Amino acid sequence: AAIVLPYDPARDLVLLVEQVRLGPLARNDPHLWQFEPVAGLIDPGETSQDAAHREAWEEARLRFDALEAVGQCYASPGAATDFFHLFVGLCDLPDGTAGIGGEASESENIRSHVLPFDQLMAMAEARETANAPLTLLTYWLAHHRTRLRRLGA
């Protein structure tokens, strides 16, 4: 899968998508709607970067100016073959960017939310980023944010 956290370095904003997920449902988690980065499977013949760009358009109608490669990792190498290509996508997140998205042909019902990076960081510090890719991308962005903000200025 390609997983990308959209980030506006000029305005210091991130975009999260929110979807109902089966994992929380199976665990009887009261939080069925989960905040996540933009993500999707890589299609045959497609690069991870191409998939990141495609998913950003499908889920949130976003175009990235650049992708920052964060890393590659297995979700749980002892139990699954799921492999993640992680990015931070640099983009503009103007007012009105948040809304409802997703591809009707894929029966997607995706809410998107734009929030200040400090709010995302507070969520991570309070252990409210309930999935590993979002948590990892949040802390990576915290470490590289000053550099990215200089690029976006």
Tab-separated table of C-alpha atoms in Angstrom:
chain	number	residue	atom	x	y	z
A	1	ALA	CA	0.000	0.000	0.000
A	2	ALA	CA	0.985	3.620	-0.502
A	3	ILE	CA	0.243	5.793	2.530
A	4	VAL	CA	0.642	9.564	2.453
A	5	LEU	CA	0.027	12.333	4.965
A	6	PRO	CA	-0.927	15.526	3.090
A	7	TYR	CA	0.901	18.537	4.551
A	8	ASP	CA	0.697	22.239	3.701
A	9	PRO	CA	4.030	23.668	4.890
A	10	ALA	CA	3.034	27.283	4.228
A	11	ARG	CA	-0.045	27.061	6.473
A	12	ASP	CA	1.262	24.247	8.750
A	13	LEU	CA	-1.862	22.150	8.133
A	14	VAL	CA	-2.447	18.439	7.605
A	15	LEU	CA	-5.335	16.578	6.029
A	16	LEU	CA	-6.687	13.385	7.565
A	17	VAL	CA	-9.303	11.124	6.096
A	18	GLU	CA	-11.863	9.338	8.226
A	19	GLN	CA	-13.525	6.034	7.390
A	20	VAL	CA	-15.409	3.258	9.148
A	21	ARG	CA	-13.014	0.354	9.642
A	22	LEU	CA	-13.694	-3.334	10.261
A	23	GLY	CA	-10.826	-3.827	12.733
A	24	PRO	CA	-12.372	-1.524	15.334
A	25	LEU	CA	-15.793	-3.072	14.637
A	26	ALA	CA	-14.423	-6.590	15.267
A	27	ARG	CA	-12.889	-5.399	18.561
A	28	ASN	CA	-16.103	-3.623	19.644
A	29	ASP	CA	-14.142	-0.384	19.676
A	30	PRO	CA	-16.511	2.561	20.197
A	31	HIS	CA	-14.523	4.541	17.595
A	32	LEU	CA	-15.520	2.885	14.319
A	33	TRP	CA	-14.641	6.005	12.306
A	34	GLN	CA	-10.841	6.155	12.221
A	35	PHE	CA	-8.582	9.087	11.338
A	36	GLU	CA	-5.947	8.023	8.835
A	37	PRO	CA	-3.527	9.322	6.239
A	38	VAL	CA	-4.589	8.943	2.608
A	39	ALA	CA	-3.884	5.344	1.588
A	40	GLY	CA	-4.536	2.695	-0.994
A	41	LEU	CA	-3.249	-0.421	-2.653
A	42	ILE	CA	-0.684	-0.110	-5.404
A	43	ASP	CA	-2.150	-1.287	-8.707
A	44	PRO	CA	-0.174	-3.654	-10.981
A	45	GLY	CA	2.363	-1.681	-13.006
A	46	GLU	CA	2.017	1.359	-10.751
A	47	THR	CA	4.791	2.803	-8.580
A	48	SER	CA	4.184	3.607	-4.922
A	49	GLN	CA	4.511	7.303	-5.809
A	50	ASP	CA	1.918	6.973	-8.573
A	51	ALA	CA	-0.446	5.237	-6.142
A	52	ALA	CA	0.058	8.002	-3.540
A	53	HIS	CA	-0.851	10.661	-6.117
A	54	ARG	CA	-3.836	8.665	-7.401
A	55	GLU	CA	-5.229	7.950	-3.941
A	56	ALA	CA	-4.870	11.612	-2.914
A	57	TRP	CA	-6.980	12.607	-5.893
A	58	GLU	CA	-9.569	9.847	-5.379
A	59	GLU	CA	-9.971	10.334	-1.629
A	60	ALA	CA	-9.573	14.100	-1.197
A	61	ARG	CA	-9.196	15.718	-4.652
A	62	LEU	CA	-5.637	16.745	-3.770
A	63	ARG	CA	-2.609	17.248	-5.988
A	64	PHE	CA	0.838	17.033	-4.414
A	65	ASP	CA	3.658	19.402	-5.341
A	66	ALA	CA	6.176	16.870	-4.015
A	67	LEU	CA	6.353	13.624	-2.094
A	68	GLU	CA	8.772	13.201	0.794
A	69	ALA	CA	9.701	9.540	1.178
A	70	VAL	CA	9.391	8.583	4.840
A	71	GLY	CA	10.128	4.871	4.691
A	72	GLN	CA	8.963	1.391	3.853
A	73	CYS	CA	7.856	-1.212	6.355
A	74	TYR	CA	5.830	-4.326	7.014
A	75	ALA	CA	2.633	-3.798	8.977
A	76	SER	CA	3.359	-6.859	11.120
A	77	PRO	CA	6.117	-9.054	9.646
A	78	GLY	CA	5.353	-11.967	11.952
A	79	ALA	CA	1.726	-12.178	10.897
A	80	ALA	CA	1.124	-10.582	7.479
A	81	THR	CA	2.724	-9.715	4.164
A	82	ASP	CA	1.200	-6.205	4.118
A	83	PHE	CA	3.954	-3.758	3.117
A	84	PHE	CA	3.686	0.023	3.376
A	85	HIS	CA	5.358	2.770	1.346
A	86	LEU	CA	5.080	5.890	3.528
A	87	PHE	CA	5.154	9.502	2.330
A	88	VAL	CA	4.391	13.038	3.376
A	89	GLY	CA	2.779	14.841	0.437
A	90	LEU	CA	3.472	18.560	0.155
A	91	CYS	CA	0.452	20.456	-1.097
A	92	ASP	CA	-1.795	23.467	-0.668
A	93	LEU	CA	-4.691	22.941	1.736
A	94	PRO	CA	-6.842	26.011	1.166
A	95	ASP	CA	-9.992	26.733	3.130
A	96	GLY	CA	-12.787	24.493	1.901
A	97	THR	CA	-10.508	21.509	1.184
A	98	ALA	CA	-12.174	19.248	3.758
A	99	GLY	CA	-15.341	17.404	2.823
A	100	ILE	CA	-16.686	14.094	1.587
A	101	GLY	CA	-14.673	12.124	-0.942
A	102	GLY	CA	-13.865	8.695	-2.255
A	103	GLU	CA	-14.618	6.807	-5.404
A	104	ALA	CA	-18.262	5.836	-5.878
A	105	SER	CA	-17.140	2.850	-7.972
A	106	GLU	CA	-15.262	1.562	-4.898
A	107	SER	CA	-18.165	2.297	-2.518
A	108	GLU	CA	-15.951	4.672	-0.562
A	109	ASN	CA	-17.457	7.060	1.956
A	110	ILE	CA	-14.528	9.170	3.115
A	111	ARG	CA	-14.652	12.288	5.253
A	112	SER	CA	-11.623	14.540	5.125
A	113	HIS	CA	-10.525	16.985	7.802
A	114	VAL	CA	-7.942	19.761	7.677
A	115	LEU	CA	-6.328	20.606	10.982
A	116	PRO	CA	-3.280	22.433	12.298
A	117	PHE	CA	-0.199	20.281	12.748
A	118	ASP	CA	-0.135	21.155	16.467
A	119	GLN	CA	-3.582	19.577	16.861
A	120	LEU	CA	-2.386	16.385	15.168
A	121	MET	CA	0.686	16.338	17.393
A	122	ALA	CA	-1.499	16.779	20.486
A	123	MET	CA	-3.597	13.816	19.319
A	124	ALA	CA	-0.447	11.696	18.969
A	125	GLU	CA	0.854	12.764	22.374
A	126	ALA	CA	-2.535	11.866	23.924
A	127	ARG	CA	-2.357	8.436	22.174
A	128	GLU	CA	-5.393	9.273	20.043
A	129	THR	CA	-3.816	8.438	16.673
A	130	ALA	CA	-5.151	4.901	16.697
A	131	ASN	CA	-3.212	3.477	13.763
A	132	ALA	CA	0.500	2.903	13.323
A	133	PRO	CA	1.008	4.646	9.948
A	134	LEU	CA	-0.601	7.878	11.178
A	135	THR	CA	1.435	7.821	14.377
A	136	LEU	CA	4.686	7.130	12.528
A	137	LEU	CA	4.009	9.845	9.932
A	138	THR	CA	3.083	12.348	12.663
A	139	TYR	CA	6.370	11.889	14.503
A	140	TRP	CA	8.365	11.914	11.244
A	141	LEU	CA	6.698	15.196	10.295
A	142	ALA	CA	7.421	16.630	13.747
A	143	HIS	CA	11.108	15.836	13.191
A	144	HIS	CA	11.259	17.266	9.623
A	145	ARG	CA	8.682	20.053	9.901
A	146	THR	CA	11.117	22.978	10.212
A	147	ARG	CA	12.934	21.927	7.020
A	148	LEU	CA	9.679	21.415	5.116
A	149	ARG	CA	8.297	24.766	6.287
A	150	ARG	CA	11.430	26.499	4.980
A	151	LEU	CA	10.845	24.803	1.600
A	152	GLY	CA	7.193	25.921	1.563
A	153	ALA	CA	7.839	29.521	2.586
